[in-house]
Each structure stands twice: as C-alpha cells, then as structure tokens.
Short mmCIF file of C-alpha atoms and ligand atoms in Angstrom, two decimals:
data_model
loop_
_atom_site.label_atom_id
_atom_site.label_comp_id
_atom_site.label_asym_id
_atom_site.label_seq_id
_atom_site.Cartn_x
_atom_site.Cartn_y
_atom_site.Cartn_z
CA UNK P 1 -14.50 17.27 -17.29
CA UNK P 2 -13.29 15.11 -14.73
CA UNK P 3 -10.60 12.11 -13.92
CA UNK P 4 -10.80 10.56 -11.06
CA UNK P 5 -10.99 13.23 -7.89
CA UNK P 6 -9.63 15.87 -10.38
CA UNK P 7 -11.96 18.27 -11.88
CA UNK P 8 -10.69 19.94 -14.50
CA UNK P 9 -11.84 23.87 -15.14
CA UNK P 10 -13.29 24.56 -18.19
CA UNK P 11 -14.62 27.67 -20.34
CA UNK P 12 -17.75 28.44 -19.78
CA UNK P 13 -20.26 27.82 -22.45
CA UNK P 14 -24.63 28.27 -22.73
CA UNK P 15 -24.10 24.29 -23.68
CA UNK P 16 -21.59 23.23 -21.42
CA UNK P 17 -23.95 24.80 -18.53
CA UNK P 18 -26.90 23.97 -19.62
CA UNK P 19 -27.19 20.90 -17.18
CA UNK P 20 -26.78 23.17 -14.33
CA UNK P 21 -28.54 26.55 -15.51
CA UNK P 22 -28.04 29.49 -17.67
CA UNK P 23 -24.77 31.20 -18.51
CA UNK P 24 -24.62 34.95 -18.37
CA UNK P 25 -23.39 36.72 -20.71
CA UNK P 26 -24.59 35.50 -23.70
CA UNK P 27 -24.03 37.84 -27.10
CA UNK P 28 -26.15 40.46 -28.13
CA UNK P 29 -28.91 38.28 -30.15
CA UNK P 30 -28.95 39.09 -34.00
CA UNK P 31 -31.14 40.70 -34.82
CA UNK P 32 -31.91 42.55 -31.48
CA UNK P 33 -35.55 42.78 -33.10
CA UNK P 34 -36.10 39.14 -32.93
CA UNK P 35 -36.02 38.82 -29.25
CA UNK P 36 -36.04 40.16 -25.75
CA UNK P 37 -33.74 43.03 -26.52
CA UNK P 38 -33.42 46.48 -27.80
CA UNK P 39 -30.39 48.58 -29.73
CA UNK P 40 -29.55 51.83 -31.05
CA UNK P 41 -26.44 54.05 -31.22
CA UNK P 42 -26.33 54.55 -27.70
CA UNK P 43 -27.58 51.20 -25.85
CA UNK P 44 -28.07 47.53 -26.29
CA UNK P 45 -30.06 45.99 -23.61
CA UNK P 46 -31.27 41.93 -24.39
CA UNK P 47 -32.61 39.73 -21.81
CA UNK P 48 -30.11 36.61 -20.23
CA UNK P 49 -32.81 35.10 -17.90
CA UNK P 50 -35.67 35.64 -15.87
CA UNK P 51 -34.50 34.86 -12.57
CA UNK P 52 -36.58 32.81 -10.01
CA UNK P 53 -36.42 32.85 -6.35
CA UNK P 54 -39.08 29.95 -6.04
CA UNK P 55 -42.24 29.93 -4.78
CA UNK P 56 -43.09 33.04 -2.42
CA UNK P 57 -39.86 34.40 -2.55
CA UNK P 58 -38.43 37.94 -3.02
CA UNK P 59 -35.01 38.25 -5.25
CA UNK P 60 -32.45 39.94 -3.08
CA UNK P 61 -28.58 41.13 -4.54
CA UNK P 62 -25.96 40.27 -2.68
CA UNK P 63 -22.37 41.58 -3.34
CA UNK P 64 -20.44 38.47 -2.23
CA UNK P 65 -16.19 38.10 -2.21
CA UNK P 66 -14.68 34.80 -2.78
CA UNK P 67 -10.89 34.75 -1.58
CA UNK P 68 -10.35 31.19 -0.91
CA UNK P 69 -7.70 29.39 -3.23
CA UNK P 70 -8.07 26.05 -1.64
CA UNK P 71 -7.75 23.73 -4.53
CA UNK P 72 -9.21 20.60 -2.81
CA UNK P 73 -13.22 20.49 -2.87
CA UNK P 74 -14.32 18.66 -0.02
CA UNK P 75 -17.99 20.26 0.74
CA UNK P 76 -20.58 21.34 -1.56
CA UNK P 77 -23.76 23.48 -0.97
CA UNK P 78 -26.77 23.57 -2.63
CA UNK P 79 -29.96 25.63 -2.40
CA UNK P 80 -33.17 23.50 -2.56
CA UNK P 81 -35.88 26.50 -3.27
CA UNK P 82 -34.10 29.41 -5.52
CA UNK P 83 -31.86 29.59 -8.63
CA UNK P 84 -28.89 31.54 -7.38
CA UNK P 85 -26.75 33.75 -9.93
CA UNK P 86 -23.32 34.61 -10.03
CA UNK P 87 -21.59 37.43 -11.50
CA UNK P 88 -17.76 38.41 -10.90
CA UNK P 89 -17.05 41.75 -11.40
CA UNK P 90 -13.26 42.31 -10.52
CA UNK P 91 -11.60 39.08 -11.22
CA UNK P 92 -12.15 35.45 -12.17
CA UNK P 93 -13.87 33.10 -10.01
CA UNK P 94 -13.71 28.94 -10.61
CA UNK P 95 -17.13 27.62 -9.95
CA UNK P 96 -17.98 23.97 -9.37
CA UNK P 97 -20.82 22.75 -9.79
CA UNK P 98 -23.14 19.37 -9.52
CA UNK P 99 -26.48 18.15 -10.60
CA UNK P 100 -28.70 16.43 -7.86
CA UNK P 101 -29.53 12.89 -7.40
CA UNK P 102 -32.74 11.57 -7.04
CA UNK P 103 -32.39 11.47 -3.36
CA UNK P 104 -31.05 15.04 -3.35
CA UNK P 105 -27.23 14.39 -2.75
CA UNK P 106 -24.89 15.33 -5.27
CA UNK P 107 -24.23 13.62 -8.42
CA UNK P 108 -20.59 13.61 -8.71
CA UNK P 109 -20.63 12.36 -12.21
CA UNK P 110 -22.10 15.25 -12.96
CA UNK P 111 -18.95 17.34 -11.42
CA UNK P 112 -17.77 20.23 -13.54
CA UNK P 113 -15.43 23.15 -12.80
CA UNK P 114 -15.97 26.49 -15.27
CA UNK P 115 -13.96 30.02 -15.21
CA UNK P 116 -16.31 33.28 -14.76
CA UNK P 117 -14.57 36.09 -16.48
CA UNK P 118 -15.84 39.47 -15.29
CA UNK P 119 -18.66 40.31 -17.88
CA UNK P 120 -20.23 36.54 -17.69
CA UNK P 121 -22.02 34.46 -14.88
CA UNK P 122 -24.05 31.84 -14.10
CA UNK P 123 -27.72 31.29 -12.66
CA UNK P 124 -27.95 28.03 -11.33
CA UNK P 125 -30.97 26.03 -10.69
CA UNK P 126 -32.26 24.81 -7.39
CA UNK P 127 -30.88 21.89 -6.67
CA UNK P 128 -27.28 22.73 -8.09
CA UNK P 129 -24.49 22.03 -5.58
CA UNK P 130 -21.90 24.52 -6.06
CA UNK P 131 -18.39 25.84 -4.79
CA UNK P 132 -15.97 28.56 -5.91
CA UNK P 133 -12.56 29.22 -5.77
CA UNK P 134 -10.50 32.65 -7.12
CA UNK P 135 -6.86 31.35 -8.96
CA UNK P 136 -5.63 33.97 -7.27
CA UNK P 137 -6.73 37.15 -5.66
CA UNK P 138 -10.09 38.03 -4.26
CA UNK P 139 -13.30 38.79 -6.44
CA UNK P 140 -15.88 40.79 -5.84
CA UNK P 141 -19.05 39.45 -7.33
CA UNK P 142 -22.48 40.14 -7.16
CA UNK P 143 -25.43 37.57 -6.40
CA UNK P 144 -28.87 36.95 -7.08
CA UNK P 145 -30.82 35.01 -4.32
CA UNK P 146 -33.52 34.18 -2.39
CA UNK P 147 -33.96 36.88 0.85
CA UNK P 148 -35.17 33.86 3.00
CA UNK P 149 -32.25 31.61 2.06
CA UNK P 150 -29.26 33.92 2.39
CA UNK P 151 -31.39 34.45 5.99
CA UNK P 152 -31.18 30.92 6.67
CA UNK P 153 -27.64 30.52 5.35
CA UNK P 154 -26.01 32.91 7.69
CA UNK P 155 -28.10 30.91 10.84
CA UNK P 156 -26.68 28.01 9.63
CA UNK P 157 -23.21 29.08 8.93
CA UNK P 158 -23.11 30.91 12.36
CA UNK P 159 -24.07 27.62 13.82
CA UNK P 160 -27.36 29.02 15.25
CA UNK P 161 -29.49 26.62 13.54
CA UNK P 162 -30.19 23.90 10.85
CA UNK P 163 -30.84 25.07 7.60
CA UNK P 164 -33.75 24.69 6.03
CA UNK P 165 -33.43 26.26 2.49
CA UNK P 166 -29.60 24.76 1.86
CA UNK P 167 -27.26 22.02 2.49
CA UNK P 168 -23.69 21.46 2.62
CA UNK P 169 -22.50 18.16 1.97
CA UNK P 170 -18.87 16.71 2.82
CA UNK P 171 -17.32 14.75 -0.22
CA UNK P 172 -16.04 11.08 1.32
CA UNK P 173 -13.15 11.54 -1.31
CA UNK P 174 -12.13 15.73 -2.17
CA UNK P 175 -11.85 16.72 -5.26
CA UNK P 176 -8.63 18.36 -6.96
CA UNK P 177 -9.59 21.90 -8.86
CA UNK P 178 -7.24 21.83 -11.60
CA UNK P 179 -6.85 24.50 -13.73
N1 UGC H 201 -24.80 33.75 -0.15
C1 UGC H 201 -24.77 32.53 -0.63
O1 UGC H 201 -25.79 31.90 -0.79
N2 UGC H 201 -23.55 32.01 -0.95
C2 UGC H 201 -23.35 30.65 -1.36
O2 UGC H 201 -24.31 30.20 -2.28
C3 UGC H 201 -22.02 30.47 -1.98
O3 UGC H 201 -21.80 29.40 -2.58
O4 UGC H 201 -21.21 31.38 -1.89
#
C-alpha cells in the first residue's frame, strides 16, 4: 500500500497481483489431476501461465541483474505490446509496479511495491509500469520478453533512438520504497 510518496513493500500474493498480472509460483494445485499439471514420485510439473509476447512476437529469456538500492522511485517503464516476467533466482528483488491510465501514463493510485523471493515471480501485463530495486546485494534473475522490445529497449537506453515498444516516465514527485 501506499501513504503519500511512500510505497510500502508488500508480500506477494496471486490476489494482491492480480491488478497487474500473474504471480509465479503458485502451489502445486490439489489434486494435480484437476488441472494443467502432472505428479509422481519423482516430478511435479503444473502450469503458472501461458506467457504472451503480443501480437507477432517471439518470447525471448533474458537473464537480467538488478543491483540498484536506490530507494527513491522517480521513473517508471512500461512495455506497451508484451507481458514481461520476472523471476529472481539468487536473491530478493522489490518490484514496483503501476496500472495504466486511460491515456497510457501511470496510475499512481494504483502504486504497489511486492518482495520476489527466489522460487516466485511475476508476469506482468502490457501496460504495467514497473521498477525494481534489490534490499541489498545484486540478483540475478531471469526474464521473459518480447525479442523486438528488449531490441528496442537497448536503442533507447543507448540513446540511439526513441522507443517504440516502451516508455519511461519521470514521476513529478519520487516515491519512497519502504520496506
Ligand atoms: N529488459 C527489460 O525489459 N528490462 C526492464 O523491463 C526492466 O524493468 O528491467
């Protein structure tokens, strides 16, 4: 939840989420026979999500570190055509995200701050302005995306062009990532 210019991190839950995707992560359904999902003595397998890169696109991994303890969030980023997921893998990451306005800028009503353990994620929608943060050292994580928007990303983040598939937006008043 969050005060005024402090967001406040909080566990991640399928509910909590649900306004800005899917959580990852979710329990082994019971019983595995009943959905998506498959168990013996030696496996369980179940299905999180069906990811979608949007129209025409191809899924690519990333592997992706976040080392940045910066607790002020002044600039967003969204992704207009792909859901993006997130997984950490060696440490905890603080994602913040925000639904969309009509007029595609962020809602920052909507503002929420979760913790990613290692063995959960996220898959946010397009449309979902995002940042993350580590508490403390750097995480490894890895990333489902859209080939041509990580392609358009590093243009834009090199400063050789606009981007076309994402947008970064500077909050008037940053945010405090409280934890
Ligand atoms: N690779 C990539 O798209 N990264 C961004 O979405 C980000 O928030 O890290």
């Amino acid at each position: 939840m969050h005060a005024s210019n402090q967001v406040i991190c909080q566990p991640l839950t399928e509910h909590a989420f649900a306004p800005y995707g899917w959580m990852l992560g979710k329990p082994l359904p019971a019983p595995a026979a009943a959905a998506v999902a498959f168990s013996n003595a030696a496996t369980d397998f179940w299905q999180q999500h069906v990811f979608d890169a949007g129209a025409g696109g191809e899924t690519e991994i990333l592997w992706v570190n976040y080392r940045s303890t910066e607790p002020m969030i002044g600039t967003l980023e969204v992704h207009d055509l792909t859901e993006q997921a997130l997984v950490p893998l060696t440490g905890p990451v603080l994602h913040v995200v925000a639904r969309s306005r009509d007029d595609g800028s962020p809602d920052l009503a909507s503002l929420r701050a979760f913790a990613l353990h290692p063995g959960q994620g996220v898959c946010m929608r397009p449309g979902c302005w995002h940042a993350s943060r580590v508490p403390e050292r750097e995480a490894a994580c890895l990333m489902l995306t859209r080939r041509s928007t990580t392609a358009d990303l590093v243009r834009h983040l090199r400063g050789e062009a606009d981007g076309t598939e994402s947008r970064l937006a500077t909050l008037a008043t940053p945010f405090l990532l409280a934890t």
